[in-house]
CSV table of C-alpha atoms in Angstrom, one decimal:
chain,number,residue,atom,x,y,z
A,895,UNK,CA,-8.6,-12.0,1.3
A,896,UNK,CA,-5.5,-10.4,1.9
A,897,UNK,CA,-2.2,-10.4,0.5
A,898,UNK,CA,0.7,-9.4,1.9
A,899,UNK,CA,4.8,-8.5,1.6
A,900,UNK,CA,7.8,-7.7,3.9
A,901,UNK,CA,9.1,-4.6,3.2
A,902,UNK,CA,11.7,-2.2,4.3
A,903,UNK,CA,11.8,0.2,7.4
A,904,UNK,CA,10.2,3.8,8.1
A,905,UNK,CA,11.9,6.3,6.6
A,906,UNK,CA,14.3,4.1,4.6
A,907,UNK,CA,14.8,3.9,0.8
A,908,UNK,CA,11.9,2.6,-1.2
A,909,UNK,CA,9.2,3.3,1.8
A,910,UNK,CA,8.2,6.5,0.1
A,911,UNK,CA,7.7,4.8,-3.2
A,912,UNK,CA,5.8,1.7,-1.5
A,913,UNK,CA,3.3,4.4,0.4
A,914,UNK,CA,2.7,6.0,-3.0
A,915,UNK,CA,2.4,2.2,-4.6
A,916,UNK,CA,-0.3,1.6,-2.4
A,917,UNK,CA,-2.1,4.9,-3.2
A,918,UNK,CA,-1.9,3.7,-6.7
A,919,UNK,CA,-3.0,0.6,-6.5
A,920,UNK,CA,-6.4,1.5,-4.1
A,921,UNK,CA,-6.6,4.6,-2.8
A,922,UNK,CA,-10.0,5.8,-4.3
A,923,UNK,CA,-12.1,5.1,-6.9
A,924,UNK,CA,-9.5,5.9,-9.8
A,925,UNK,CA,-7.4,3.8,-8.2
A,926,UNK,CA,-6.2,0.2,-10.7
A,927,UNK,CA,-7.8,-2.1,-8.2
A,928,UNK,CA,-10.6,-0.5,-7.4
A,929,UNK,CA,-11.3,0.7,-11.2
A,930,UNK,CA,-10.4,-3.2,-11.8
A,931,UNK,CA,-12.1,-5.3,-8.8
A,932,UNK,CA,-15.2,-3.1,-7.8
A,933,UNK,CA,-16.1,-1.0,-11.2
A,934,UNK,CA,-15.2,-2.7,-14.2
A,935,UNK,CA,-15.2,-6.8,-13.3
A,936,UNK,CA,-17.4,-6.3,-10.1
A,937,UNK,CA,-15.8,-9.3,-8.1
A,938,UNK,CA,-14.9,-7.3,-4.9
A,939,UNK,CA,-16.9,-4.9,-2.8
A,940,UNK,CA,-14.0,-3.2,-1.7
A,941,UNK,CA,-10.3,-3.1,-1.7
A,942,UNK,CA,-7.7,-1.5,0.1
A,943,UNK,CA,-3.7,-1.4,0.1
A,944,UNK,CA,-1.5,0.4,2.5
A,945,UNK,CA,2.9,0.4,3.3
A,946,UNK,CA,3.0,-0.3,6.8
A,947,UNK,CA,6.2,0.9,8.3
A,948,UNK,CA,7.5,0.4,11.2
A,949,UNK,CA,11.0,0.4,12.7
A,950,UNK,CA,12.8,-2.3,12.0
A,951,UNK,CA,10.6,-3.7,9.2
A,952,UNK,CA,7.3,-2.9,7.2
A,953,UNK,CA,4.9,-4.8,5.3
A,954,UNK,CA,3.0,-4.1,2.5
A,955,UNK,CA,-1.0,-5.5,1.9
A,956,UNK,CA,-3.6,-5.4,-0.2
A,957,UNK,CA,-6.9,-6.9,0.9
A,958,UNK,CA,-10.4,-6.9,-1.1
A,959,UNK,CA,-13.6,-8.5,-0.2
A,960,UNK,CA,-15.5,-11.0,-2.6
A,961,UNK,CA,-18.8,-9.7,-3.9
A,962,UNK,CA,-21.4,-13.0,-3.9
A,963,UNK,CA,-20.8,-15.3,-6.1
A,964,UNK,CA,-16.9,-14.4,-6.6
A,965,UNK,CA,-14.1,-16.5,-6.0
A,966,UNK,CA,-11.1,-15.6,-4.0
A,967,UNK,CA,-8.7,-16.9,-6.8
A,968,UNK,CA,-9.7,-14.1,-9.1
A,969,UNK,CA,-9.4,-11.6,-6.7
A,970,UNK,CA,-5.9,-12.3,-6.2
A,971,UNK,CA,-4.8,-13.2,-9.8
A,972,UNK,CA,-6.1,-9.7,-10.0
A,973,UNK,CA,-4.5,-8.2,-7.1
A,974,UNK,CA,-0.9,-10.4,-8.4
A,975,UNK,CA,-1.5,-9.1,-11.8
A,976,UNK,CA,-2.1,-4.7,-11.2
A,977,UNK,CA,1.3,-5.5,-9.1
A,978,UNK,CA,3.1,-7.0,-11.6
A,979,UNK,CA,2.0,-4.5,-14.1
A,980,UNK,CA,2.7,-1.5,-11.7
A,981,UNK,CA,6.4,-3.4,-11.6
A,982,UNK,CA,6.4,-3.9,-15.2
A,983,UNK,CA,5.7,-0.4,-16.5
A,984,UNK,CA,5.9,2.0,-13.4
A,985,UNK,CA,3.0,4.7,-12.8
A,986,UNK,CA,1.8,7.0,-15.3
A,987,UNK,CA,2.1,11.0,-15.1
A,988,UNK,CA,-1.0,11.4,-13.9
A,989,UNK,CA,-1.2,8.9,-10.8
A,990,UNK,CA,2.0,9.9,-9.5
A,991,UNK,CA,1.1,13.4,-9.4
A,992,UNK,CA,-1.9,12.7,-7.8
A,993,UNK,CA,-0.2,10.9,-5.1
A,994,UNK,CA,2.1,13.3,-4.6
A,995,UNK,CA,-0.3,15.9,-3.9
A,996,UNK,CA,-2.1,13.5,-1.5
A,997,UNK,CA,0.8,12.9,0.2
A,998,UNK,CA,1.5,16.5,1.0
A,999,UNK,CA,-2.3,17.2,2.1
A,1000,UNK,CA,-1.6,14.2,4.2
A,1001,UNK,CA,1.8,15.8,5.5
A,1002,UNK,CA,-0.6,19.6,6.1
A,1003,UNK,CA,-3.5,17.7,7.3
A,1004,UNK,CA,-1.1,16.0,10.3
A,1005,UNK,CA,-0.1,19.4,11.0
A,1006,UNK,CA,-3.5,20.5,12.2
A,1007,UNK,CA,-3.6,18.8,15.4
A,1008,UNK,CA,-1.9,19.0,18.4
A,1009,UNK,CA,-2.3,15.6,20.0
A,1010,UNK,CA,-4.2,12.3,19.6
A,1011,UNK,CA,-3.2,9.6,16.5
A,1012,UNK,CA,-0.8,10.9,13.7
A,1013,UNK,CA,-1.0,14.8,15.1
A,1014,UNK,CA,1.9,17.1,15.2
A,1015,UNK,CA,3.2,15.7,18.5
A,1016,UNK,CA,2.9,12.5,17.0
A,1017,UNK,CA,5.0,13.5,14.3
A,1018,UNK,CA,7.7,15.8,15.9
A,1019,UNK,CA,8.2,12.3,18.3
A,1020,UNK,CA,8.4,9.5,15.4
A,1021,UNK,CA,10.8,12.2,14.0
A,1022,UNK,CA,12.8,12.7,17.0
A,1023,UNK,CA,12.5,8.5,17.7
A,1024,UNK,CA,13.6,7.3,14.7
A,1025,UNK,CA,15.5,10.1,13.0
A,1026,UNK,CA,17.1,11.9,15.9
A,1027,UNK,CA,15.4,15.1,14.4
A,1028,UNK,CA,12.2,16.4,15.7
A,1029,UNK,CA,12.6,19.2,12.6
A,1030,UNK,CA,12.9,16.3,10.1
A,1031,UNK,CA,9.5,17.5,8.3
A,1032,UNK,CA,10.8,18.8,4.9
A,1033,UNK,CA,13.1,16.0,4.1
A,1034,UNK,CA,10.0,13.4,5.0
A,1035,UNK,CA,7.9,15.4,2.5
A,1036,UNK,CA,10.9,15.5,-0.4
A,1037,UNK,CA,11.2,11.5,0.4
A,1038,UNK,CA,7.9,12.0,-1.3
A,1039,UNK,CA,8.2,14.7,-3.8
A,1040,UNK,CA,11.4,13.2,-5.0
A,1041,UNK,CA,9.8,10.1,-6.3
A,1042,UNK,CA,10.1,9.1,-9.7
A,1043,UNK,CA,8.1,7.1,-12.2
A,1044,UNK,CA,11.6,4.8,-12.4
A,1045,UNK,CA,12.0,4.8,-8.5
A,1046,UNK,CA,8.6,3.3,-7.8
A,1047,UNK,CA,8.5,0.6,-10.6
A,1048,UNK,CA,12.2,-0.7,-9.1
A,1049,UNK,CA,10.9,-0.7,-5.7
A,1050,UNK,CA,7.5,-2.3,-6.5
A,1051,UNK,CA,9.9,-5.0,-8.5
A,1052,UNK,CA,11.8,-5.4,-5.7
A,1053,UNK,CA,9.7,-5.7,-2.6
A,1054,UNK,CA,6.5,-6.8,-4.1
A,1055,UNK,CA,7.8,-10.0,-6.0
A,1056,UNK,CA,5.4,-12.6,-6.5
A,1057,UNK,CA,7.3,-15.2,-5.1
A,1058,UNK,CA,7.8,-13.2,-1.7
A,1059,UNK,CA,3.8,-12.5,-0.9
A,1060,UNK,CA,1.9,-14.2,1.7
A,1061,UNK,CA,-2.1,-15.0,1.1
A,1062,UNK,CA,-4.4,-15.4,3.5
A,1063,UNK,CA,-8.3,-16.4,3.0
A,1064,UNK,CA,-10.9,-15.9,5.3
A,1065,UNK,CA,-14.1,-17.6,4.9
A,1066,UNK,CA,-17.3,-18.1,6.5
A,1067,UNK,CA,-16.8,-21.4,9.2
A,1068,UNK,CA,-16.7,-24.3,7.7
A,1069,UNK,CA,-16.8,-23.5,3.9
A,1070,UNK,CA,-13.0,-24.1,3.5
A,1071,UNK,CA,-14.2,-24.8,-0.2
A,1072,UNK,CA,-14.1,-21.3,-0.5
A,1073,UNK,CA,-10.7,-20.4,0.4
A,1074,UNK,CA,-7.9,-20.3,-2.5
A,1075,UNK,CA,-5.9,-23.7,-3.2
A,1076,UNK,CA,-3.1,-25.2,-0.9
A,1077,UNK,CA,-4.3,-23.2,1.7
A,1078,UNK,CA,-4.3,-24.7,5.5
A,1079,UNK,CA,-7.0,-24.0,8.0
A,1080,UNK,CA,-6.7,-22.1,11.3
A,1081,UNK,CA,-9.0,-22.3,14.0
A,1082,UNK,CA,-9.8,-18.4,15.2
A,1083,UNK,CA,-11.0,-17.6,18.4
């Protein structure tokens, strides 16, 4: 199942906050949904949620995988209700500092290669595409070092409403049964 949002642009306000939102909500096993889903309740196998910026728009998701015998309308009352919680009371400390400090290994760990996916070259273009600065580097990483407890609860409130998500199931062929109510099958080729 995933769930998914529209969201703001790369490198706009709030996209900082939304990548650290998503690290919060299921990037590893201290993570809420993954503590929730997988450890605790043990309806999902896995989950995963991730900001996806791009340039003129982004997109937030969260998707998790039914363990047997689970159906997909807990999974995303759960998914709905870490959300609105994270949008309710903001992060703690704790979790914000550890994203934080994942976020700059992430920035370092960029740094170590030249070429290929999300190296350096990688990043001095995006930088010099979309910001007109290939030296941009220092103000990405305070985009993340300047976010705030406050910062990231308003922008999870604002972007990650649950009247503005999107769900879609996917089930084995032809046990629609399993997919969540009101939805509409597609035929995938």
């Amino acid at each position: 199942m995933y769930v998914a949002w529209l969201t703001n642009a790369m490198f706009t306000e709030g996209d900082a906050d939304l990548d650290l939102a998503a690290d919060i909500l299921a990037n590893g096993k201290t993570s809420r949904l993954y503590r929730r889903l997988v450890f605790d309740e043990r309806v999902a196998t896995d989950v995963s949620a991730t900001q996806n910026s791009r340039e003129a728009a982004g997109f937030f998701q969260a998707a998790a995988t039914a363990a047997p015998g689970c159906a997909l309308p807990d999974l995303a009352r759960a998914i709905v209700e870490e959300v609105e919680r994270l949008a309710r009371d903001g992060p703690t400390a704790e979790e914000l500092d550890r994203c934080r400090v994942q976020a700059e290994a992430q920035f370092i760990f960029r740094l170590q290669t030249v070429g290929g996916f999300g190296g350096k070259s990688d990043q001095l273009n995006a930088y010099n595409v979309f910001m007109r600065d290939p030296a941009f580097f220092d103000r990405d990483l305070a985009r993340y070092q300047n976010v705030t407890a406050e910062s990231l609860r308003r922008t999870v409130q604002s972007y990650l409403a649950n009247d503005r998500r999107v769900v879609l199931s996917v089930v084995p062929q032809g046990r629609t049964e399993l997919a969540l109510p009101g939805s509409r099958s597609a035929t995938v080729s």
